[in-house]
mmCIF file of C-alpha atoms in Angstrom:
data_model
loop_
_atom_site.group_PDB
_atom_site.id
_atom_site.type_symbol
_atom_site.label_atom_id
_atom_site.label_comp_id
_atom_site.label_asym_id
_atom_site.label_seq_id
_atom_site.Cartn_x
_atom_site.Cartn_y
_atom_site.Cartn_z
ATOM 1 C CA MET E 111 41.536 208.050 152.040
ATOM 2 C CA SER E 112 43.503 205.155 153.710
ATOM 3 C CA LYS E 113 42.287 202.505 151.272
ATOM 4 C CA LYS E 114 43.635 204.782 148.384
ATOM 5 C CA LEU E 115 46.984 205.037 150.125
ATOM 6 C CA LYS E 116 47.158 201.288 150.460
ATOM 7 C CA SER E 117 46.524 200.776 146.880
ATOM 8 C CA GLN E 118 49.248 203.313 145.666
ATOM 9 C CA ARG E 119 52.773 202.692 144.848
ATOM 10 C CA VAL E 120 55.606 204.882 146.190
ATOM 11 C CA VAL E 121 58.292 206.147 143.724
ATOM 12 C CA VAL E 122 61.394 207.637 145.137
ATOM 13 C CA ILE E 123 63.064 210.398 143.069
ATOM 14 C CA GLN E 124 66.755 210.236 143.425
ATOM 15 C CA ALA E 125 68.876 213.399 143.605
ATOM 16 C CA ASN E 126 69.959 212.552 139.946
ATOM 17 C CA GLY E 127 66.224 212.085 138.744
ATOM 18 C CA GLN E 128 66.496 208.555 138.778
ATOM 19 C CA LEU E 129 63.125 206.738 139.734
ATOM 20 C CA GLU E 130 62.831 203.447 141.855
ATOM 21 C CA LEU E 131 59.713 201.881 143.448
ATOM 22 C CA LYS E 132 60.167 202.214 147.005
ATOM 23 C CA ASP E 133 57.873 199.143 147.726
ATOM 24 C CA PHE E 134 59.571 196.711 145.405
ATOM 25 C CA GLN E 135 60.256 193.268 146.726
ATOM 26 C CA PRO E 136 61.810 190.423 144.547
ATOM 27 C CA ARG E 137 59.736 187.293 144.320
ATOM 28 C CA THR E 138 60.782 184.140 146.110
ATOM 29 C CA PHE E 139 61.075 180.769 144.355
ATOM 30 C CA GLY E 140 57.737 179.967 146.223
ATOM 31 C CA GLN E 141 55.879 182.876 144.771
ATOM 32 C CA ALA E 142 57.257 182.116 141.223
ATOM 33 C CA LEU E 143 56.149 178.516 141.567
ATOM 34 C CA ALA E 144 52.741 179.115 143.201
ATOM 35 C CA ASN E 145 50.939 178.104 139.886
ATOM 36 C CA GLU E 146 53.312 175.202 139.389
ATOM 37 C CA LEU E 147 53.292 173.292 142.601
ATOM 38 C CA PRO E 148 49.985 171.478 143.575
ATOM 39 C CA GLU E 149 48.996 171.673 147.341
ATOM 40 C CA ASP E 150 49.776 167.924 147.961
ATOM 41 C CA TRP E 151 53.420 168.024 147.014
ATOM 42 C CA ARG E 152 54.574 167.757 150.555
ATOM 43 C CA THR E 153 52.901 164.422 151.060
ATOM 44 C CA LYS E 154 52.790 162.845 147.492
ATOM 45 C CA PRO E 155 56.060 162.340 145.636
ATOM 46 C CA LYS E 156 54.048 161.669 142.434
ATOM 47 C CA SER E 157 52.960 165.438 142.465
ATOM 48 C CA LEU E 158 56.265 166.748 143.085
ATOM 49 C CA ALA E 159 57.683 164.262 140.243
ATOM 50 C CA LYS E 160 55.372 165.824 137.788
ATOM 51 C CA CYS E 161 56.488 169.477 138.534
ATOM 52 C CA VAL E 162 60.087 168.348 138.128
ATOM 53 C CA LYS E 163 59.523 166.820 134.895
ATOM 54 C CA ARG E 164 58.197 170.062 133.369
ATOM 55 C CA THR E 165 60.056 172.748 135.275
ATOM 56 C CA PRO E 166 63.678 173.280 134.512
ATOM 57 C CA ASP E 167 64.589 175.026 137.912
ATOM 58 C CA LEU E 168 63.016 172.205 140.014
ATOM 59 C CA LEU E 169 64.810 169.799 137.914
ATOM 60 C CA THR E 170 67.960 171.605 138.681
ATOM 61 C CA LEU E 171 67.122 171.778 142.396
ATOM 62 C CA THR E 172 66.314 167.863 142.459
ATOM 63 C CA LEU E 173 69.570 167.063 140.682
ATOM 64 C CA GLY E 174 71.492 168.833 143.514
ATOM 65 C CA ILE E 175 69.471 167.071 146.154
ATOM 66 C CA MET E 176 70.415 163.733 144.548
ATOM 67 C CA GLY E 177 73.949 164.811 144.469
ATOM 68 C CA SER E 178 73.831 165.232 148.383
ATOM 69 C CA PHE E 179 72.010 161.974 148.866
ATOM 70 C CA GLU E 180 74.656 160.216 146.930
ATOM 71 C CA GLU E 181 77.390 161.787 148.798
ATOM 72 C CA LEU E 182 75.734 160.763 152.125
ATOM 73 C CA LEU E 183 74.937 157.202 150.872
ATOM 74 C CA TRP E 184 78.698 156.704 149.897
ATOM 75 C CA GLN E 185 79.902 157.837 153.265
ATOM 76 C CA GLU E 186 77.344 155.316 155.161
ATOM 77 C CA ARG E 187 78.237 152.555 152.821
ATOM 78 C CA GLN E 188 81.788 152.859 153.616
ATOM 79 C CA ALA E 189 80.935 152.736 157.247
ATOM 80 C CA VAL E 190 79.161 149.456 156.700
ATOM 81 C CA GLU E 191 81.818 148.058 154.534
ATOM 82 C CA ASN E 192 84.390 148.837 157.410
ATOM 83 C CA ALA E 193 82.251 147.301 159.913
ATOM 84 C CA ILE E 194 81.994 144.139 157.801
ATOM 85 C CA GLY E 195 85.939 143.971 157.465
ATOM 86 C CA GLU E 196 86.284 144.565 161.180
ATOM 87 C CA ARG E 197 83.431 141.774 162.001
ATOM 88 C CA THR E 198 85.070 139.098 159.672
ATOM 89 C CA GLU E 199 88.447 139.615 161.121
ATOM 90 C CA ALA E 200 87.439 139.154 164.269
ATOM 91 C CA LEU E 201 85.316 135.985 163.713
ATOM 92 C CA GLU E 202 88.378 134.286 161.896
ATOM 93 C CA LYS E 203 90.494 135.164 164.930
ATOM 94 C CA GLU E 204 88.012 133.570 167.360
ATOM 95 C CA GLN E 205 87.367 130.510 165.189
ATOM 96 C CA ALA E 206 88.880 128.948 162.128
ATOM 97 C CA ASP E 207 85.731 127.482 160.874
ATOM 98 C CA VAL E 208 84.393 129.306 157.642
ATOM 99 C CA GLU E 209 81.163 128.109 158.096
ATOM 100 C CA ALA E 210 80.770 130.147 161.190
ATOM 101 C CA VAL E 211 81.539 133.131 159.469
ATOM 102 C CA LYS E 212 79.127 132.833 156.749
ATOM 103 C CA THR E 213 76.416 132.033 159.337
ATOM 104 C CA ASP E 214 77.041 134.874 161.629
ATOM 105 C CA ALA E 215 73.875 136.857 162.215
ATOM 106 C CA LYS E 216 75.443 140.545 162.698
ATOM 107 C CA LEU E 217 77.471 139.876 159.596
ATOM 108 C CA ASN E 218 74.662 138.769 157.252
ATOM 109 C CA ASP E 219 72.850 141.857 158.671
ATOM 110 C CA LEU E 220 75.631 144.154 157.645
ATOM 111 C CA TYR E 221 75.674 142.426 154.243
ATOM 112 C CA GLU E 222 71.922 143.264 153.940
ATOM 113 C CA GLN E 223 72.690 146.800 154.584
ATOM 114 C CA LEU E 224 75.419 146.904 152.072
ATOM 115 C CA ASP E 225 73.045 145.775 149.390
ATOM 116 C CA GLY E 226 70.283 148.345 150.315
ATOM 117 C CA TYR E 227 72.962 151.084 149.956
ATOM 118 C CA ASP E 228 74.171 149.739 146.487
ATOM 119 C CA ASP E 229 70.315 149.712 145.598
ATOM 120 C CA ARG E 230 69.841 153.224 146.477
ATOM 121 C CA LEU E 231 73.046 154.443 144.770
ATOM 122 C CA TRP E 232 72.042 152.496 141.567
ATOM 123 C CA ALA E 233 68.624 154.512 141.767
ATOM 124 C CA ILE E 234 70.439 157.787 141.885
ATOM 125 C CA GLU E 235 72.920 156.901 138.947
ATOM 126 C CA GLU E 236 70.370 155.226 136.681
ATOM 127 C CA LEU E 237 66.872 156.706 137.206
ATOM 128 C CA PRO E 238 65.787 160.019 136.010
ATOM 129 C CA PRO E 239 64.996 162.634 138.714
ATOM 130 C CA HIS E 240 61.297 162.504 138.453
ATOM 131 C CA LYS E 241 61.206 158.661 138.805
ATOM 132 C CA TRP E 242 63.997 158.668 141.672
ATOM 133 C CA LEU E 243 61.599 160.876 143.679
ATOM 134 C CA LYS E 244 58.858 158.106 143.307
ATOM 135 C CA SER E 245 61.355 155.555 144.556
ATOM 136 C CA LEU E 246 62.046 157.202 147.854
ATOM 137 C CA SER E 247 61.264 155.840 151.234
ATOM 138 C CA SER E 248 58.914 157.983 153.681
ATOM 139 C CA LEU E 249 61.908 159.179 155.482
ATOM 140 C CA GLU E 250 64.002 160.048 152.570
ATOM 141 C CA TYR E 251 61.116 161.919 150.865
ATOM 142 C CA LEU E 252 60.795 164.119 153.989
ATOM 143 C CA ALA E 253 64.547 164.999 153.736
ATOM 144 C CA VAL E 254 63.512 166.118 150.027
ATOM 145 C CA VAL E 255 60.743 168.314 151.234
ATOM 146 C CA PHE E 256 62.862 169.885 153.749
ATOM 147 C CA SER E 257 65.390 170.949 151.094
ATOM 148 C CA VAL E 258 62.522 172.109 148.564
ATOM 149 C CA GLU E 259 60.832 174.164 151.431
ATOM 150 C CA GLN E 260 64.225 176.065 151.994
ATOM 151 C CA PHE E 261 64.634 176.658 148.117
ATOM 152 C CA LEU E 262 61.170 178.019 147.881
ATOM 153 C CA GLY E 263 61.851 180.772 150.575
ATOM 154 C CA GLN E 264 64.920 181.879 148.800
ATOM 155 C CA THR E 265 64.864 185.233 146.693
ATOM 156 C CA MET E 266 64.921 184.867 142.978
ATOM 157 C CA THR E 267 68.100 185.309 141.280
ATOM 158 C CA PRO E 268 68.992 186.061 137.493
ATOM 159 C CA SER E 269 70.802 182.623 137.166
ATOM 160 C CA TRP E 270 67.483 180.770 137.191
ATOM 161 C CA THR E 271 65.106 180.356 134.227
ATOM 162 C CA LEU E 272 62.045 181.561 136.412
ATOM 163 C CA PHE E 273 63.805 185.061 136.685
ATOM 164 C CA CYS E 274 61.651 187.729 135.268
ATOM 165 C CA ALA E 275 63.523 191.098 134.814
ATOM 166 C CA HIS E 276 60.518 193.512 135.413
ATOM 167 C CA LYS E 277 59.391 191.213 138.428
ATOM 168 C CA ASP E 278 62.522 190.487 140.150
ATOM 169 C CA ASN E 279 64.806 193.555 139.526
ATOM 170 C CA ALA E 280 64.172 196.800 141.325
ATOM 171 C CA LYS E 281 65.232 199.094 138.350
ATOM 172 C CA LEU E 282 63.582 197.161 135.501
ATOM 173 C CA ALA E 283 60.510 196.669 137.447
ATOM 174 C CA THR E 284 60.349 200.510 137.810
ATOM 175 C CA VAL E 285 61.057 200.826 134.232
ATOM 176 C CA HIS E 286 58.403 198.358 133.313
ATOM 177 C CA ALA E 287 55.679 200.379 135.374
ATOM 178 C CA PHE E 288 56.412 203.469 133.674
ATOM 179 C CA ARG E 289 56.310 201.930 130.263
ATOM 180 C CA LEU E 290 52.809 200.830 130.803
ATOM 181 C CA LEU E 291 51.816 204.661 131.294
ATOM 182 C CA PRO E 292 50.282 206.477 128.455
ATOM 183 C CA LEU E 293 52.444 208.785 126.348
ATOM 184 C CA GLU E 294 50.631 211.808 127.505
ATOM 185 C CA VAL E 295 51.302 211.016 131.077
ATOM 186 C CA LEU E 296 55.059 210.202 130.472
ATOM 187 C CA ASP E 297 55.358 213.700 128.692
ATOM 188 C CA ALA E 298 53.669 215.424 131.763
ATOM 189 C CA LEU E 299 55.939 213.665 134.075
ATOM 190 C CA GLN E 300 58.933 214.490 131.794
ATOM 191 C CA ILE E 301 60.008 210.804 131.822
ATOM 192 C CA GLU E 302 63.230 209.853 130.033
ATOM 193 C CA PHE E 303 64.259 206.158 129.574
ATOM 194 C CA LEU E 304 67.869 205.228 129.600
ATOM 195 C CA GLU E 305 69.088 202.775 127.243
ATOM 196 C CA LEU E 306 72.369 201.030 126.553
ATOM 197 C CA SER E 307 74.009 201.351 123.313
ATOM 198 C CA ASP E 308 73.670 197.835 122.407
ATOM 199 C CA ALA E 309 70.158 197.079 123.880
ATOM 200 C CA SER E 310 66.818 197.982 122.873
ATOM 201 C CA LEU E 311 65.277 197.807 126.051
ATOM 202 C CA PRO E 312 65.591 200.710 128.604
ATOM 203 C CA ILE E 313 67.445 199.961 131.776
ATOM 204 C CA ASP E 314 66.569 202.920 133.798
ATOM 205 C CA VAL E 315 64.049 205.753 133.876
ATOM 206 C CA CYS E 316 64.462 209.287 135.388
ATOM 207 C CA THR E 317 62.446 212.535 135.556
ATOM 208 C CA THR E 318 63.401 216.302 135.904
ATOM 209 C CA LEU E 319 60.356 217.041 137.962
ATOM 210 C CA THR E 320 60.285 217.338 141.673
ATOM 211 C CA ALA E 321 58.561 215.148 143.939
ATOM 212 C CA LYS E 322 55.843 217.956 144.567
ATOM 213 C CA GLN E 323 55.502 218.431 140.701
ATOM 214 C CA ALA E 324 55.257 214.822 140.072
ATOM 215 C CA ASN E 325 52.771 214.369 142.573
ATOM 216 C CA ALA E 326 50.606 217.342 141.110
ATOM 217 C CA VAL E 327 50.873 215.309 137.666
ATOM 218 C CA ALA E 328 49.679 212.054 139.323
ATOM 219 C CA GLU E 329 46.825 213.620 141.052
ATOM 220 C CA ARG E 330 45.942 215.224 137.740
ATOM 221 C CA PHE E 331 45.907 212.097 135.722
ATOM 222 C CA ASN E 332 44.510 210.062 138.876
ATOM 223 C CA LEU E 333 47.629 207.839 138.625
ATOM 224 C CA LYS E 334 48.116 205.291 141.526
ATOM 225 C CA LEU E 335 51.419 206.771 142.189
ATOM 226 C CA THR E 336 53.001 208.757 144.917
ATOM 227 C CA PHE E 337 56.367 210.473 144.543
ATOM 228 C CA GLU E 338 58.905 210.966 147.320
ATOM 229 C CA ALA E 339 62.359 212.654 147.249
ATOM 230 C CA VAL E 340 65.264 211.378 148.809
ATOM 231 C CA PRO E 341 65.645 213.032 152.288
ATOM 232 C CA LYS E 342 68.909 215.203 152.404
ATOM 233 C CA LYS E 343 71.543 214.312 154.812
ATOM 234 C CA ARG E 344 71.912 216.919 157.431
ATOM 235 C CA ALA E 345 75.447 217.945 158.641
ATOM 236 C CA ARG E 346 76.146 216.926 162.108
ATOM 237 C CA LYS E 347 76.785 220.034 164.210
ATOM 238 C CA LYS E 348 79.499 220.219 166.854
ATOM 239 C CA ALA E 349 78.760 220.741 170.530
ATOM 240 C CA THR E 350 78.782 224.188 171.605
ATOM 241 C CA THR E 351 77.740 223.762 175.148
ATOM 242 C CA PRO E 352 79.708 225.791 177.877
ATOM 243 C CA ALA E 353 81.101 222.487 179.045
ATOM 244 C CA ALA E 354 82.486 221.770 175.731
ATOM 245 C CA GLU E 355 83.788 225.146 175.209
ATOM 246 C CA ASN E 356 85.542 224.948 178.703
ATOM 247 C CA ALA E 357 87.015 221.511 177.730
ATOM 248 C CA ALA E 358 88.292 222.908 174.287
ATOM 249 C CA THR E 359 89.801 225.783 176.229
ATOM 250 C CA ALA E 360 91.377 223.382 178.717
ATOM 251 C CA THR E 361 93.042 221.321 175.999
ATOM 252 C CA GLU E 362 94.380 224.287 174.232
ATOM 253 C CA PRO E 363 98.221 224.521 175.082
ATOM 254 C CA ALA E 364 99.169 227.705 176.835
ATOM 255 C CA PRO E 365 101.359 230.112 174.666
ATOM 256 C CA ALA E 366 105.233 229.377 175.124
ATOM 257 C CA GLU E 367 107.411 232.147 176.619
ATOM 258 C CA PRO E 368 109.865 233.459 174.185
ATOM 259 C CA ALA E 369 113.142 232.096 174.506
ATOM 260 C CA PRO E 370 116.234 234.639 175.242
ATOM 261 C CA THR E 371 117.698 235.916 172.285
ATOM 262 C CA GLU E 372 121.090 234.539 171.568
ATOM 263 C CA THR E 373 123.476 235.717 168.831
ATOM 264 C CA PRO E 374 123.710 232.979 166.161
ATOM 265 C CA ALA E 375 127.104 231.896 165.150
ATOM 266 C CA LYS E 376 127.895 232.873 161.521
ATOM 267 C CA LYS E 377 127.562 229.963 159.325
ATOM 268 C CA PRO E 378 129.860 229.369 156.430
ATOM 269 C CA ALA E 379 129.095 230.591 153.129
ATOM 270 C CA ARG E 380 127.080 228.028 150.909
ATOM 271 C CA LYS E 381 128.311 227.399 147.408
ATOM 272 C CA THR E 382 125.607 227.837 144.731
ATOM 273 C CA THR E 383 125.680 226.981 141.223
ATOM 274 C CA ALA E 384 125.657 229.748 139.057
ATOM 275 C CA ARG E 385 122.658 230.091 136.925
ATOM 276 C CA LYS E 386 122.233 231.439 133.439
ATOM 277 C CA PRO E 387 119.818 234.407 133.636
ATOM 278 C CA ARG E 388 116.612 233.905 131.615
ATOM 279 C CA ALA E 389 115.928 236.045 128.591
ATOM 280 C CA SER E 390 112.943 238.499 128.570
ATOM 281 C CA LYS E 391 110.263 237.909 126.319
ATOM 282 C CA ALA E 392 111.149 240.752 124.047
ATOM 283 C CA GLU E 393 114.647 239.408 123.588
ATOM 284 C CA THR E 394 113.308 235.899 122.712
ATOM 285 C CA GLN E 395 111.014 237.207 120.049
ATOM 286 C CA GLU E 396 113.880 239.568 118.639
ATOM 287 C CA ALA E 397 116.033 236.277 118.399
ATOM 288 C CA ALA E 398 113.350 234.284 116.663
ATOM 289 C CA ALA E 399 113.069 237.138 114.229
#
């Protein structure tokens, strides 16, 4: 019996009759790309490059990673360029010999670093993403792998091409599950699909049955579905303990003693605007005639 329950999907019947799969979970990008990414992509840039070349979403991701690399490289290049300027200025102050500046080991090392940054920036600007991946150093590729791993753990959203409505949206997944049922079963469950006026595919599904009635139908047709009703919210009861009653009594204000009656002074008469008396219904009808 436990195996049967594990294989069944639970459908929640809302108060308005709408149905929704209780156990639904949208896919992650890792699940969507499970058949696309080879097992060795984390260690072999060539394997990831092949996937990037044929998968639009991975291409979009790689372009974003390249943009982050470019921003970081420009910042580091600027730091090296500033260091070159400072070193050159210091050498010129120490000695006027131009040759000494040209042969300075530290300055030459900084220029080599600058050339390296220029090469990496050129690769980002000129190479297509799949070739850029293959040009990375081991350390750079580790940074790419980290970014891709984070991406694969995220939940699928509609803005990506891998998004599938009946796999990544709770309502549409429920609609899809019921559209696969035979017409005889749909009639027995009193299923109705809701459609938009300008759309051919349904966007929601509902029933007029209770959870108990729907489960009886599911058992009759041997469906792998279990129906549940949304539990009703119970109203919170106020405390009626003796302590609470005593506290309520203590907080009630004591009745005020009646004040001694005094003869009020007469106020001057208030002027009122004379109003025209309203005609009766009979008089109005007579005047109209």
